[in-house]
Structure formats: C-alpha cells, structure tokens
Short mmCIF file of C-alpha atoms in Angstrom, two decimals:
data_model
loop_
_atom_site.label_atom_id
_atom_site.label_comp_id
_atom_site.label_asym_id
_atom_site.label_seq_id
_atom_site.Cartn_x
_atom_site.Cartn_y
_atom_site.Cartn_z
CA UNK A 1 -9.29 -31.69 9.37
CA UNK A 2 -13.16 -31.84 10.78
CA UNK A 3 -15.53 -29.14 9.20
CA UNK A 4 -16.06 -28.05 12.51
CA UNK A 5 -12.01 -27.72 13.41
CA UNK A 6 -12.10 -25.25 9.92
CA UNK A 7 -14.34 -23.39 10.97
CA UNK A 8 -12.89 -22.52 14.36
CA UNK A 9 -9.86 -21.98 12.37
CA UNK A 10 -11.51 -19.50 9.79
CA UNK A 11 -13.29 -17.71 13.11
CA UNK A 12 -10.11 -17.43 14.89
CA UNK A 13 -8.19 -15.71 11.95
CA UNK A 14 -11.34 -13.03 11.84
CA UNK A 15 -11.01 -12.66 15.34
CA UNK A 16 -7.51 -11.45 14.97
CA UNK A 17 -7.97 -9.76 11.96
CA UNK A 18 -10.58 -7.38 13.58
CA UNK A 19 -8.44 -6.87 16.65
CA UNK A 20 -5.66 -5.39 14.38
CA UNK A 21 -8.11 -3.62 12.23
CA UNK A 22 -9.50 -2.24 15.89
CA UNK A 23 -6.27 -0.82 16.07
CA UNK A 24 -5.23 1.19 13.16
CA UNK A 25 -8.82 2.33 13.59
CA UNK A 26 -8.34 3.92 17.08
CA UNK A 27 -5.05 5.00 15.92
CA UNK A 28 -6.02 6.51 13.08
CA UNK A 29 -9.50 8.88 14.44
CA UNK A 30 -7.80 8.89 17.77
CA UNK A 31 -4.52 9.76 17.27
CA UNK A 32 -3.06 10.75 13.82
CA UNK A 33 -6.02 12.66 12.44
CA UNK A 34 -6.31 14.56 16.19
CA UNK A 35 -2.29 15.32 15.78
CA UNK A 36 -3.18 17.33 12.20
CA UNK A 37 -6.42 18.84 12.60
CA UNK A 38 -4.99 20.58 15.79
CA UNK A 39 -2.00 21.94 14.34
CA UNK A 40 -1.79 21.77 10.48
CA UNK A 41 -3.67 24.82 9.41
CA UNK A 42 -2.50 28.00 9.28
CA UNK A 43 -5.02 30.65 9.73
CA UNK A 44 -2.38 33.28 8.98
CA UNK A 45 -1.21 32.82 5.84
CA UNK A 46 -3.24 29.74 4.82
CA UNK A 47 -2.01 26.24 3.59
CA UNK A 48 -0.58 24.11 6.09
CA UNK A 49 2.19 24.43 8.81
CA UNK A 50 4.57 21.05 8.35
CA UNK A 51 7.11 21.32 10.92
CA UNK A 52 6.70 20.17 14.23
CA UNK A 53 9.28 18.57 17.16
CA UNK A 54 9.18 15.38 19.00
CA UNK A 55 6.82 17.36 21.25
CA UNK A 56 4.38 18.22 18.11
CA UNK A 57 5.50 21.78 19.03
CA UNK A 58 5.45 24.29 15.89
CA UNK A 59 9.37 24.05 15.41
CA UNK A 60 9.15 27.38 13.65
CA UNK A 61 10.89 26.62 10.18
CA UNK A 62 9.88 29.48 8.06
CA UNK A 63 8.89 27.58 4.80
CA UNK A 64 6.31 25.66 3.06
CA UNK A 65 7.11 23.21 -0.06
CA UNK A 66 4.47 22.37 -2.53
CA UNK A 67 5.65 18.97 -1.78
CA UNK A 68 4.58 19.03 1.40
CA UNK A 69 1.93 21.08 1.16
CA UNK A 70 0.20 18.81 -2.04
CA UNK A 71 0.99 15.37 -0.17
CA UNK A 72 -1.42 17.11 2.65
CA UNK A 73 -3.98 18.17 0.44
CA UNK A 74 -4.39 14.45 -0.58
CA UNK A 75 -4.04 13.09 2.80
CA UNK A 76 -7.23 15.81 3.87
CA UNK A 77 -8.99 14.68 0.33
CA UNK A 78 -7.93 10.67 0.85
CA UNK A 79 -9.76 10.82 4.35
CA UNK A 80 -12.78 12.67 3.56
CA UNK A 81 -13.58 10.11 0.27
CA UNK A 82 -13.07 7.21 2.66
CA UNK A 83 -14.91 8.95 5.26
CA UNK A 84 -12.84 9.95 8.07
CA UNK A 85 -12.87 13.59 9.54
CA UNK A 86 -16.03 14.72 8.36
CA UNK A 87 -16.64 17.91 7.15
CA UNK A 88 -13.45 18.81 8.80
CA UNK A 89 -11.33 16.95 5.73
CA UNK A 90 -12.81 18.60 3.65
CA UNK A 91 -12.47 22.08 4.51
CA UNK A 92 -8.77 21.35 5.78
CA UNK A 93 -8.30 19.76 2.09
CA UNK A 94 -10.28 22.84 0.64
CA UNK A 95 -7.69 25.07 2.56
CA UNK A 96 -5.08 23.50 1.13
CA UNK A 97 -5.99 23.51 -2.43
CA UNK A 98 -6.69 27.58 -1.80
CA UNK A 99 -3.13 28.38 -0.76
CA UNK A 100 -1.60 26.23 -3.46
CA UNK A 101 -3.32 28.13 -6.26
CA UNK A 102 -3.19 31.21 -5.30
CA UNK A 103 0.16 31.35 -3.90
CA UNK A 104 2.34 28.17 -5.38
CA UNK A 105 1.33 28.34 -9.24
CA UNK A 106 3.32 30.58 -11.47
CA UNK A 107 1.21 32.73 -13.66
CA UNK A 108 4.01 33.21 -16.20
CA UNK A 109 5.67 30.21 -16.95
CA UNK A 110 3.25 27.60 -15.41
CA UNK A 111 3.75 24.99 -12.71
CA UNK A 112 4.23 24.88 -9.04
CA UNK A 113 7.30 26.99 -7.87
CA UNK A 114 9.20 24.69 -5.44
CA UNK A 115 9.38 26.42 -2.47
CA UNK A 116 7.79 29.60 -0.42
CA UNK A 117 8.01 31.00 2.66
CA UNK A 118 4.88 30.95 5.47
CA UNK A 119 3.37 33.88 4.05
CA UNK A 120 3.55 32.56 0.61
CA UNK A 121 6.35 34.44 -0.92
CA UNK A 122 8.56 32.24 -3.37
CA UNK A 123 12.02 31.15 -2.40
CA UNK A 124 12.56 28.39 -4.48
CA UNK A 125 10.72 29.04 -8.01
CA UNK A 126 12.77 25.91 -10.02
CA UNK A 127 10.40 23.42 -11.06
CA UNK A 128 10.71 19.92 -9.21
CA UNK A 129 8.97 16.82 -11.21
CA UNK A 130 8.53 15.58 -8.41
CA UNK A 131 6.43 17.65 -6.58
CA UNK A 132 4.24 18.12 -10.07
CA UNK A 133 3.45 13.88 -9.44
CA UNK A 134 1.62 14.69 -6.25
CA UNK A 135 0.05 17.90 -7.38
CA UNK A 136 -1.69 15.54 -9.62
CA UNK A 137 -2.11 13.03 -6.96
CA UNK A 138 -3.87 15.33 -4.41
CA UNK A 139 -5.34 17.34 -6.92
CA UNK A 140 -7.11 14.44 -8.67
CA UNK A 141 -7.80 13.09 -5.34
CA UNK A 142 -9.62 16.25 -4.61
CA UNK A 143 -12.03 16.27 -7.32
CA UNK A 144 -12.77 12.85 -6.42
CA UNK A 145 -13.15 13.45 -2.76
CA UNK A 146 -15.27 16.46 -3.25
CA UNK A 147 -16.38 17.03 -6.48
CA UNK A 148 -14.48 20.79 -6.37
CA UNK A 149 -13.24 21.32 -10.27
CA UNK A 150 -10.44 23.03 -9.66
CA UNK A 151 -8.38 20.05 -8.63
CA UNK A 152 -9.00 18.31 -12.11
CA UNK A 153 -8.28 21.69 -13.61
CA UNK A 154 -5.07 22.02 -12.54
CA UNK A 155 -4.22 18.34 -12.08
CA UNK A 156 -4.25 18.44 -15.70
CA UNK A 157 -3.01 21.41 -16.41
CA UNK A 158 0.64 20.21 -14.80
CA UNK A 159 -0.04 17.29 -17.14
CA UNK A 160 -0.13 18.70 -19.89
CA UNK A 161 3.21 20.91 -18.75
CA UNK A 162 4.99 17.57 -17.53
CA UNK A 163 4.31 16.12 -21.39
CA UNK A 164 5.26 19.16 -23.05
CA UNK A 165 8.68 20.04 -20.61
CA UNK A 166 9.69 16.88 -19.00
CA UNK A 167 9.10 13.93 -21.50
CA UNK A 168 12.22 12.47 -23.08
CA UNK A 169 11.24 11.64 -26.31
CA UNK A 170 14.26 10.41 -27.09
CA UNK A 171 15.17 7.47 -24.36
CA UNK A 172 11.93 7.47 -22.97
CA UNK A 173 11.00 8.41 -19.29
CA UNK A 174 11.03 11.93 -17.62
CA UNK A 175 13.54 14.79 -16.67
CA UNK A 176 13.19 15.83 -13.15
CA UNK A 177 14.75 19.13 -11.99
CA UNK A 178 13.94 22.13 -13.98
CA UNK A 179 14.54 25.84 -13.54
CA UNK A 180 11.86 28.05 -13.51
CA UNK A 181 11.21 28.59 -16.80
CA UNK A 182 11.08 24.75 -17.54
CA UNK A 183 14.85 24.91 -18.85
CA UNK A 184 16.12 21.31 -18.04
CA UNK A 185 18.92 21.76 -15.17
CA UNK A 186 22.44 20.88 -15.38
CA UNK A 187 24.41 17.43 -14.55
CA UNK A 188 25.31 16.04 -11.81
CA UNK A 189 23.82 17.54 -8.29
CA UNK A 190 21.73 19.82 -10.76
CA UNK A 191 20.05 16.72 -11.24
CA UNK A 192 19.52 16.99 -15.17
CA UNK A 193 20.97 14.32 -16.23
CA UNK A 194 19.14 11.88 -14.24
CA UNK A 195 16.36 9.46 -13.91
CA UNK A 196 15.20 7.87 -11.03
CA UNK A 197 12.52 5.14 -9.69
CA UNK A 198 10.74 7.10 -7.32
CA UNK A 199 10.14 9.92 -10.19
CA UNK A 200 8.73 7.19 -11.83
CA UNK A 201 6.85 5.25 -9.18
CA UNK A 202 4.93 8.25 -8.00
CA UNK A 203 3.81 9.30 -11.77
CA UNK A 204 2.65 5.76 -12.25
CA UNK A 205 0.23 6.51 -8.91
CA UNK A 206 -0.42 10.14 -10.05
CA UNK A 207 -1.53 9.39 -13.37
CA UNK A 208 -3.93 6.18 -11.96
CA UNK A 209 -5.79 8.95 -9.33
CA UNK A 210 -5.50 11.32 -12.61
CA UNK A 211 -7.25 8.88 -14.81
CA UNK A 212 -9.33 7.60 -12.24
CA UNK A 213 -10.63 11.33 -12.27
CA UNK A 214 -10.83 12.04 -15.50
CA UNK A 215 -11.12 9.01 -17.79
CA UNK A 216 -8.98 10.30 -20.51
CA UNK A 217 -7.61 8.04 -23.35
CA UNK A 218 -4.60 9.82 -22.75
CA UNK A 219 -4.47 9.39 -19.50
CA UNK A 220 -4.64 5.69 -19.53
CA UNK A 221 -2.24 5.84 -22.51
CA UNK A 222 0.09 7.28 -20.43
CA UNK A 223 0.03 5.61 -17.44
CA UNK A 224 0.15 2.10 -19.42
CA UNK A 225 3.11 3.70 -20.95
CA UNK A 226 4.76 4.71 -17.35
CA UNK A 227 3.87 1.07 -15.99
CA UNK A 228 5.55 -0.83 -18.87
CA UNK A 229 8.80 1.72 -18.62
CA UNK A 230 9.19 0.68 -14.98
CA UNK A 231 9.37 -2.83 -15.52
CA UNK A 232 11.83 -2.94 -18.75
CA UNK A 233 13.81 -0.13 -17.77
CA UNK A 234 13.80 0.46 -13.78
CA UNK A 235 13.49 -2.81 -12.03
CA UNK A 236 16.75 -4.99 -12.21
CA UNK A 237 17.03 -7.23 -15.22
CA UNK A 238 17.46 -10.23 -13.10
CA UNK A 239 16.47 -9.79 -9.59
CA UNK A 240 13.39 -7.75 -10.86
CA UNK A 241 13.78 -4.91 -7.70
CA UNK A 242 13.85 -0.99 -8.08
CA UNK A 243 17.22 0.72 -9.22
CA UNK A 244 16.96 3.98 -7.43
CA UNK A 245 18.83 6.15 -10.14
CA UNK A 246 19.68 6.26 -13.56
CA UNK A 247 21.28 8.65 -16.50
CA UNK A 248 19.18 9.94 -19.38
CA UNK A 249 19.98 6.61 -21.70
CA UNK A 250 19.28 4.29 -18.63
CA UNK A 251 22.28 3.19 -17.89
CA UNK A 252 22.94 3.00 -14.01
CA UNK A 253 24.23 5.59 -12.38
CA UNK A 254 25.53 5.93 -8.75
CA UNK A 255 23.21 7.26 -6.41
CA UNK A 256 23.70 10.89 -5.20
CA UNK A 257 22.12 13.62 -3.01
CA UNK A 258 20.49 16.62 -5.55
CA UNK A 259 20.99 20.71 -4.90
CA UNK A 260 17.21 20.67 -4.70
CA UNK A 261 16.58 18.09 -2.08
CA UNK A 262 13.27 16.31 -2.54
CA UNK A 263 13.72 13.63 0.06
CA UNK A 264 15.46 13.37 3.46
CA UNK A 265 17.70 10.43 2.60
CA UNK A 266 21.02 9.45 4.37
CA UNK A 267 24.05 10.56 2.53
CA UNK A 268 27.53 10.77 3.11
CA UNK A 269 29.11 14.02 3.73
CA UNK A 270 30.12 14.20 0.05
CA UNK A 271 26.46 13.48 -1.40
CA UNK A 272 27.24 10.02 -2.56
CA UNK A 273 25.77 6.84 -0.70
CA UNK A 274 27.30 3.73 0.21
CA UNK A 275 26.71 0.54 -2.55
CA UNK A 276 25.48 3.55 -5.13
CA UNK A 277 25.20 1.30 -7.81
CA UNK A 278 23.69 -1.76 -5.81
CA UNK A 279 20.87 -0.81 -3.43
CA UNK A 280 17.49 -1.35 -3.06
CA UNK A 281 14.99 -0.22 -1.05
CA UNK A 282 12.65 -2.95 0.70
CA UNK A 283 9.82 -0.14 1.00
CA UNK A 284 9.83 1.37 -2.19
CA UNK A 285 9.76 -2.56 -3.80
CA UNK A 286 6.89 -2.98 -2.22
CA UNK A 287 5.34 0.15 -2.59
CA UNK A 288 5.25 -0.06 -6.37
CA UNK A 289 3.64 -3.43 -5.87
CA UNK A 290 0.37 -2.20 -4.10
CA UNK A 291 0.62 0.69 -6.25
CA UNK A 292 0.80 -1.63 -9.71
CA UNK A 293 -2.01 -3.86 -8.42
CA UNK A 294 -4.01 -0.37 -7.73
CA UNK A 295 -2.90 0.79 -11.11
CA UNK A 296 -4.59 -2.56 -12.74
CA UNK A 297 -8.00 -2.42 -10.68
CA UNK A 298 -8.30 0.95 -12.16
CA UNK A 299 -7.45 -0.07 -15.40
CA UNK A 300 -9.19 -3.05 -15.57
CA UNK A 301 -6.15 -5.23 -16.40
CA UNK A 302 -5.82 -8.25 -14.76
CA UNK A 303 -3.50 -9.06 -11.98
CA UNK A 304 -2.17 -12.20 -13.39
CA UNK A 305 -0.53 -10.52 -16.64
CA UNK A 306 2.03 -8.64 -14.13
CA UNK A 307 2.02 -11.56 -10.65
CA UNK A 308 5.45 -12.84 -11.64
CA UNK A 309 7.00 -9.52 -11.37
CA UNK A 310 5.00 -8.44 -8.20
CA UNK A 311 6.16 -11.67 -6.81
CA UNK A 312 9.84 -10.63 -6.98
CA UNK A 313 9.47 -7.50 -5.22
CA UNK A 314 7.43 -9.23 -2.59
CA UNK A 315 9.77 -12.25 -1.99
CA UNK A 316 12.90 -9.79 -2.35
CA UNK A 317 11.59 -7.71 0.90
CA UNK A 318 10.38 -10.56 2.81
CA UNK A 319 13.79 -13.05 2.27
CA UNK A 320 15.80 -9.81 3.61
CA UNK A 321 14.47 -7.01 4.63
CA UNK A 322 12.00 -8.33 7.38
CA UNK A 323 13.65 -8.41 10.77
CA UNK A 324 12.46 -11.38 12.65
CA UNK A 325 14.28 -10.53 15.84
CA UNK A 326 13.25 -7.20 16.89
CA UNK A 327 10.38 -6.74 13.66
CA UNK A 328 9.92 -4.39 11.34
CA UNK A 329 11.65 -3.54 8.19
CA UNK A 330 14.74 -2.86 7.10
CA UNK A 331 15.92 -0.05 5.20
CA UNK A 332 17.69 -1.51 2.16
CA UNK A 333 20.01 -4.05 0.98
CA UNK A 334 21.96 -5.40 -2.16
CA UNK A 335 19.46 -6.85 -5.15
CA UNK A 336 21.23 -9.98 -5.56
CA UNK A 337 20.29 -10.22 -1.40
CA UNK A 338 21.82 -9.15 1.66
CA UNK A 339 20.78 -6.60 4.72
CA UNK A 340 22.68 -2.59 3.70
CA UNK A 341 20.63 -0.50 6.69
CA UNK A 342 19.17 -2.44 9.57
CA UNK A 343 17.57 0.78 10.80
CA UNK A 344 13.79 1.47 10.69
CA UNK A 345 12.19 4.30 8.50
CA UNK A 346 8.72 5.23 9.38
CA UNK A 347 7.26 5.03 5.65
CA UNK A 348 8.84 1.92 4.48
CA UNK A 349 7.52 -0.01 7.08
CA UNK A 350 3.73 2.49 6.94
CA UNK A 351 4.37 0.94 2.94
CA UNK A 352 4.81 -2.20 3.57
CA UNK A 353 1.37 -2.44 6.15
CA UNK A 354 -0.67 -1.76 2.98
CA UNK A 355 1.48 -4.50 0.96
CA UNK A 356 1.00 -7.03 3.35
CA UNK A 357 -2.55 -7.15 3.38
CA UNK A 358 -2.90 -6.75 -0.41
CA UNK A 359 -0.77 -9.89 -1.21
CA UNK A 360 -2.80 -11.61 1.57
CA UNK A 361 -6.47 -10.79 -0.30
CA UNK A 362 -4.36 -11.36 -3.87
CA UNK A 363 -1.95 -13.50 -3.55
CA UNK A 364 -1.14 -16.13 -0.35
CA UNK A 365 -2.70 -15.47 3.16
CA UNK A 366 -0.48 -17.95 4.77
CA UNK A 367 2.51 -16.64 3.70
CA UNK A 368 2.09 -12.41 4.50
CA UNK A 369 -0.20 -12.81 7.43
CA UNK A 370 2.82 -13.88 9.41
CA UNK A 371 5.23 -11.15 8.35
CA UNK A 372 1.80 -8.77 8.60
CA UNK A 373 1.75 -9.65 11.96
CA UNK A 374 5.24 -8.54 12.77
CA UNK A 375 5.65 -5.23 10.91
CA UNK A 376 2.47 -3.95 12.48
CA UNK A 377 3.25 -4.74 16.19
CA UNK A 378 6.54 -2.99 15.57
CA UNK A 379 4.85 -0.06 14.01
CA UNK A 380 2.20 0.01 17.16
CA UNK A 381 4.67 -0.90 19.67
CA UNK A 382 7.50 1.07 18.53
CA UNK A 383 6.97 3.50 15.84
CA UNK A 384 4.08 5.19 16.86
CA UNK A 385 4.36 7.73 19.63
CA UNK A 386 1.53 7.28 21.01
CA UNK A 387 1.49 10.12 23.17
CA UNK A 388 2.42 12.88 20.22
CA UNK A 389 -0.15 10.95 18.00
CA UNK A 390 2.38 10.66 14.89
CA UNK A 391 4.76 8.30 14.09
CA UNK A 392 9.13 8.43 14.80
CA UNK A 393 10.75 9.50 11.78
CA UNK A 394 13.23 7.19 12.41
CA UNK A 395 14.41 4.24 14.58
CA UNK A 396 17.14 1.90 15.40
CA UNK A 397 17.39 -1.54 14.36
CA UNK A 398 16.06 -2.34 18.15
CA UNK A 399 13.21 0.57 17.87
CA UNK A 400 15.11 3.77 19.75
CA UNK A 401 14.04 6.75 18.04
CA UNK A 402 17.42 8.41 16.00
CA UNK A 403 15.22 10.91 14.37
CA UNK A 404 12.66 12.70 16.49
CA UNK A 405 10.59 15.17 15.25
CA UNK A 406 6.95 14.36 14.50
CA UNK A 407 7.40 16.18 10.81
CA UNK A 408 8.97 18.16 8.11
CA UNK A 409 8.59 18.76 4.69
CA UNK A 410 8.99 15.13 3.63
CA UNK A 411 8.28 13.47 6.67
CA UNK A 412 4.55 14.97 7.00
CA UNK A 413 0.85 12.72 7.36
CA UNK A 414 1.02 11.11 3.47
CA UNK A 415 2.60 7.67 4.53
CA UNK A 416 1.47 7.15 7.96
CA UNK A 417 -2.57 8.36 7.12
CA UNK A 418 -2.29 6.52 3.47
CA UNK A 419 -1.14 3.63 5.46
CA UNK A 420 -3.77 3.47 8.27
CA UNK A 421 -7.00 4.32 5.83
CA UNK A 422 -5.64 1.82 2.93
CA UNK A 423 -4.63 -1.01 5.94
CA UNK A 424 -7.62 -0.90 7.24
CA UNK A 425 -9.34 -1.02 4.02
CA UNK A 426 -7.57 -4.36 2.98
CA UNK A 427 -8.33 -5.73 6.75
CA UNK A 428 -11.99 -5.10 6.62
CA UNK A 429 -12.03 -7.18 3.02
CA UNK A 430 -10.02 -9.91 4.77
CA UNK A 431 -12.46 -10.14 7.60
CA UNK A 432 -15.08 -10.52 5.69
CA UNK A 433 -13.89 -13.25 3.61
CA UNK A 434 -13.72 -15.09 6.57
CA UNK A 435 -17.03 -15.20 6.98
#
C-alpha cells in the first residue's frame, strides 16, 4: 500500500475514533452526570437517594446501602479527578463521604453496617465484604480526587479490619458475610462458607486505588497477593475464565442467591441458578482484565508477564458472548463455550466498552475495534435512554427494556459513569496515536 493510501487510512480511523469519543462525551456531561446531580442528593438526611423509576422519579424505597451509597462516592470522586462536574463532584462526593461516617460506621465493633434507612438509622448492621471493597475503592478514590484525609483514614481503617476478620489464613482468600460483630456467618444462604470471584475481583481494584493512595508495602503486598490468588485459584484451570463461587477450600460450589443480597442477579425461585457449576460471565471476564492491566500500570509490572491469561478472558467473551446480529453482549455462557443468557445487562456491556479500547491501545487494534464498534452502538442506540439520561437496567436479546427503572441499590451511576470517563480516556489515547 502507497504512503499516501496509509495515511488516509490512519486519518480515517481518527476520524471515527473522535466521532465515538464525541459521543460518550455528550453523553456523559449531557446526560448521565445531569440525571445525578439533579436528583442524587439528599438534603434531608444527607448521602444520596438511589432509587429512581423508568421516569427518574424518586421511587420512594425507604433505604440506603453503604454499597450503594460508597460506589457513588467514587463515581462523584472518579469525575472530579478526571475533571468532570466541577466543583459540583466534589461537594456531591464530599456529601457522600459525610453521611457514610457519621451515620454508616459502627463505633463499637468497626466497619460499615450494611444497611440504613433514609434518615440514617441502621437496619441491616451485619458486615458485608463486599461493600468494605468499595468503601476502600471510593474512599481511596477520594483522597486522591481531593486531597480530603478522611477517605485514606478510613479506607484503611476497613483494611486493616478486612485482614484481621475476613482473611482465611488457612486456604487463602477472604470470608464474605459477617454479623455485626465480625462473627463469620453460617453455611449455605448465610453465605459463610463461601468464596466467590467478584469478592475477589473488586478487592484486587480496591486495594490498587488503596495503594495507589497510600503507597504502602503492605498494600502492594497484598494486592500482589489477591492478583496471584485469582489466577491459580478463581479462573478455570483450563479455559482460564472466572468461576463465580466457591467453598472455603476452593473447591467449586454451585452458585446460589445469599440472605444478604449484594447483587440483583437472576435466580430461580429456589435461590439456585441454572448450569451452577458451569457459568461464566462475559462481563465480569473482561472486567478483571482492564482491571489486572490497571492493577500492573500501578504496580509497575509489566503487561507481558500476565498477556496469556488476559488473552483468554478476552477471546472467551468475544468467540461467544458478542452478539453479531442485534450487538451487544451477552450475559453468560458455559467455559468450555456456548451462549447461557442472550439477554443484555447494562454493566457487562458499560464493562466491556472500557475492555475494548484497552486491548485495542495494548494488545490488537484490528481485532477489538470491530467488536468496539458494535457493543457501543448497541449501548447508544439501545441501552441508553436517552431521554431519562441513564442507562436500561436490562434488555432483551433484541434491545426491549425487561427491567426499567433508571436505579437501585446495585444498579446506581458506578458502571455506566466508570464506563463513559475510562472509555473516553482509552479513545482520546487511541486518537492520538493516530496522529
């Protein structure tokens, strides 16, 4: 090919780039920050209001989880670092970090109770591991966004309690579900005998924003030690994708619904799910890639000593769980391959935006640009309602919204604004390689 015919090439693929970068853009400071800052903050009882209907209409639900209320924090911090919202981040972030303090930290036993009502009285006080992850995601986050000491303060503070409580010492890995008093829970739907990969996952991206912020020895020590248990102990000895759940010794256990819900999955009736001991999940595969290859640039490690394994989760999701009729992705499938869940959830394919443009600065533009192409104009064509300003919670295979309200506890502004400011991000480094 002429030099010339290149470089018409190489201006055409920047050309497109910036048009899709042009988009999450508008989307982003048009839409999805606009939804939040006018309805998120409650001026009542302080923290954040989560629940809204497909109308963005308060839908009343008298409760606030930490959960939801530290994945906001972050989302507030996330945009003010990266310089979206202004002032406005930061003060809606600052707000946040107020009303988790002083109303969500137990001054007896330590922690983050699970769950209060509006006004900030406890309902749930049992202590979720999983909510602790993003408390030192959003907290760490935070300090780094605005320099306010608190967050690192308590960011390692539930540390420290997540070492001393939760650590197995014995098989390695964390407990999850606690009671108050940081008594381990029982079996079962109790949830004390298991282990699972999103646990996992999100410590591994907690402890990077915690070490990030603090650069602690132990910090790093721990999050090497949290990357290295993922891959010989969660990821599938031969396919190399995510096992969602495990018992204390590792062995694989079937996948069931907990007492203490910490995610809005689809069960059946009796708490079990279908193929409980052979499912994946195309989003969270992905996921942990962009989060490992974060978890390296912080640490200084080189990609290369890990590609083979992000490879795997990357050519898992796009053999399967891309859906080149309608686009999008899917929601899971078998390891060994096959489709489980044709439908479309709003954060695996939000996960998979960022994933797509990482492997295409790391690993092989010509093979994720394509499949980049296709996720996002489902997400913009589809996903997005456009005239709400969030995203659908969740869709059929074809795009009809199943789900429709704009959020919940779980289903709040972490995926959707993570996606559009770390998208972006990625697109702007693409364009101007291009150059």
């Amino acid at each position: 090919m002429a030099t010339s015919e290149t470089g018409q090439l190489m201006k055409n693929d920047q050309s497109q780039i910036q048009s899709f970068k042009t988009e999450c853009e508008y989307h982003l400071n048009n839409e999805l920050l606009p939804f939040w800052f006018d309805r998120a903050k409650d001026n009542n009882f302080g923290g954040y209001i989560t629940h809204f209907d497909k109308d963005g209409l308060d839908a009343g639900d008298d409760e606030k989880s930490m959960l939801g209320q530290a994945r906001m924090i972050y989302v507030f911090s996330s945009a003010y670092r990266h310089g979206y919202g202004g002032e406005q981040s930061a003060e809606f972030a600052r707000h946040g970090v107020d009303f988790l303090l002083d109303k969500m930290w137990d001054d007896e036993h330590k922690g983050f109770y699970w769950m209060t009502d509006r006004a900030g009285k406890v309902k749930i006080d049992e202590k979720i591991l999983y909510g602790h992850s993003f408390a030192i995601y959003s907290l760490s986050e935070y300090t780094l966004a605005t320099g306010d000491q608190r967050g690192l303060t308590y960011a390692e503070k539930a540390f420290d309690l997540i070492q001393k409580y939760c650590a197995d010492t014995h098989f390695g890995g964390y407990f999850e579900m606690f009671s108050r008093n940081w008594d381990l829970k029982g079996p079962g739907a109790a949830g004390g005998d298991r282990k699972t990969l999103d646990i996992h996952m999100h410590l591994m991206e907690s402890f990077t924003t915690l070490y990030e912020c603090s650069g602690k020895e132990v910090h790093r020590r721990k999050l090497l030690e949290v990357i290295e248990l993922i891959i010989d102990k969660i990821l599938h000895p031969e396919y190399r994708t995510g096992i969602p759940q495990f018992f204390a010794d590792w062995k694989v256990a079937p996948q069931i619904k907990f007492d203490i819900i910490w995610g809005w999955d689809r069960f059946t009736e009796d708490g079990a799910k279908g193929q409980a001991e052979d499912n994946t999940s195309y989003g969270h595969n992905v996921e942990f890639a962009w989060l490992l290859m974060h978890a390296l640039d912080v640490l200084e490690i080189p990609i290369a000593r890990y590609k083979d394994v992000i490879r795997r989760q990357y050519d898992h999701a796009l053999a399967d769980g891309i859906d080149w009729e309608y686009g999008g992705v899917f929601v899971e499938g078998s390891h060994a391959g096959g489709v489980y869940d044709r439908e479309k959830e709003f954060w695996q394919n939000a996960e998979m935006l960022i994933a797509l443009t990482q492997g295409c600065l790391v690993l092989d533009m010509d093979t994720y640009w394509p499949v980049y192409q296709n996720v996002h104009r489902f997400v913009f064509d589809k996903m997005i309602h456009h005239k709400i300003g969030e995203w659908w919670p969740l869709l059929t295979r074809q795009g009809e919204p199943i789900w429709t309200h704009m959020s919940h506890n779980w289903k709040i502004n972490y995926h959707t604004v993570r996606s559009m400011i770390e998208t972006i991000k990625r697109l702007d480094k693409l364009v101007r390689s291009k150059e």
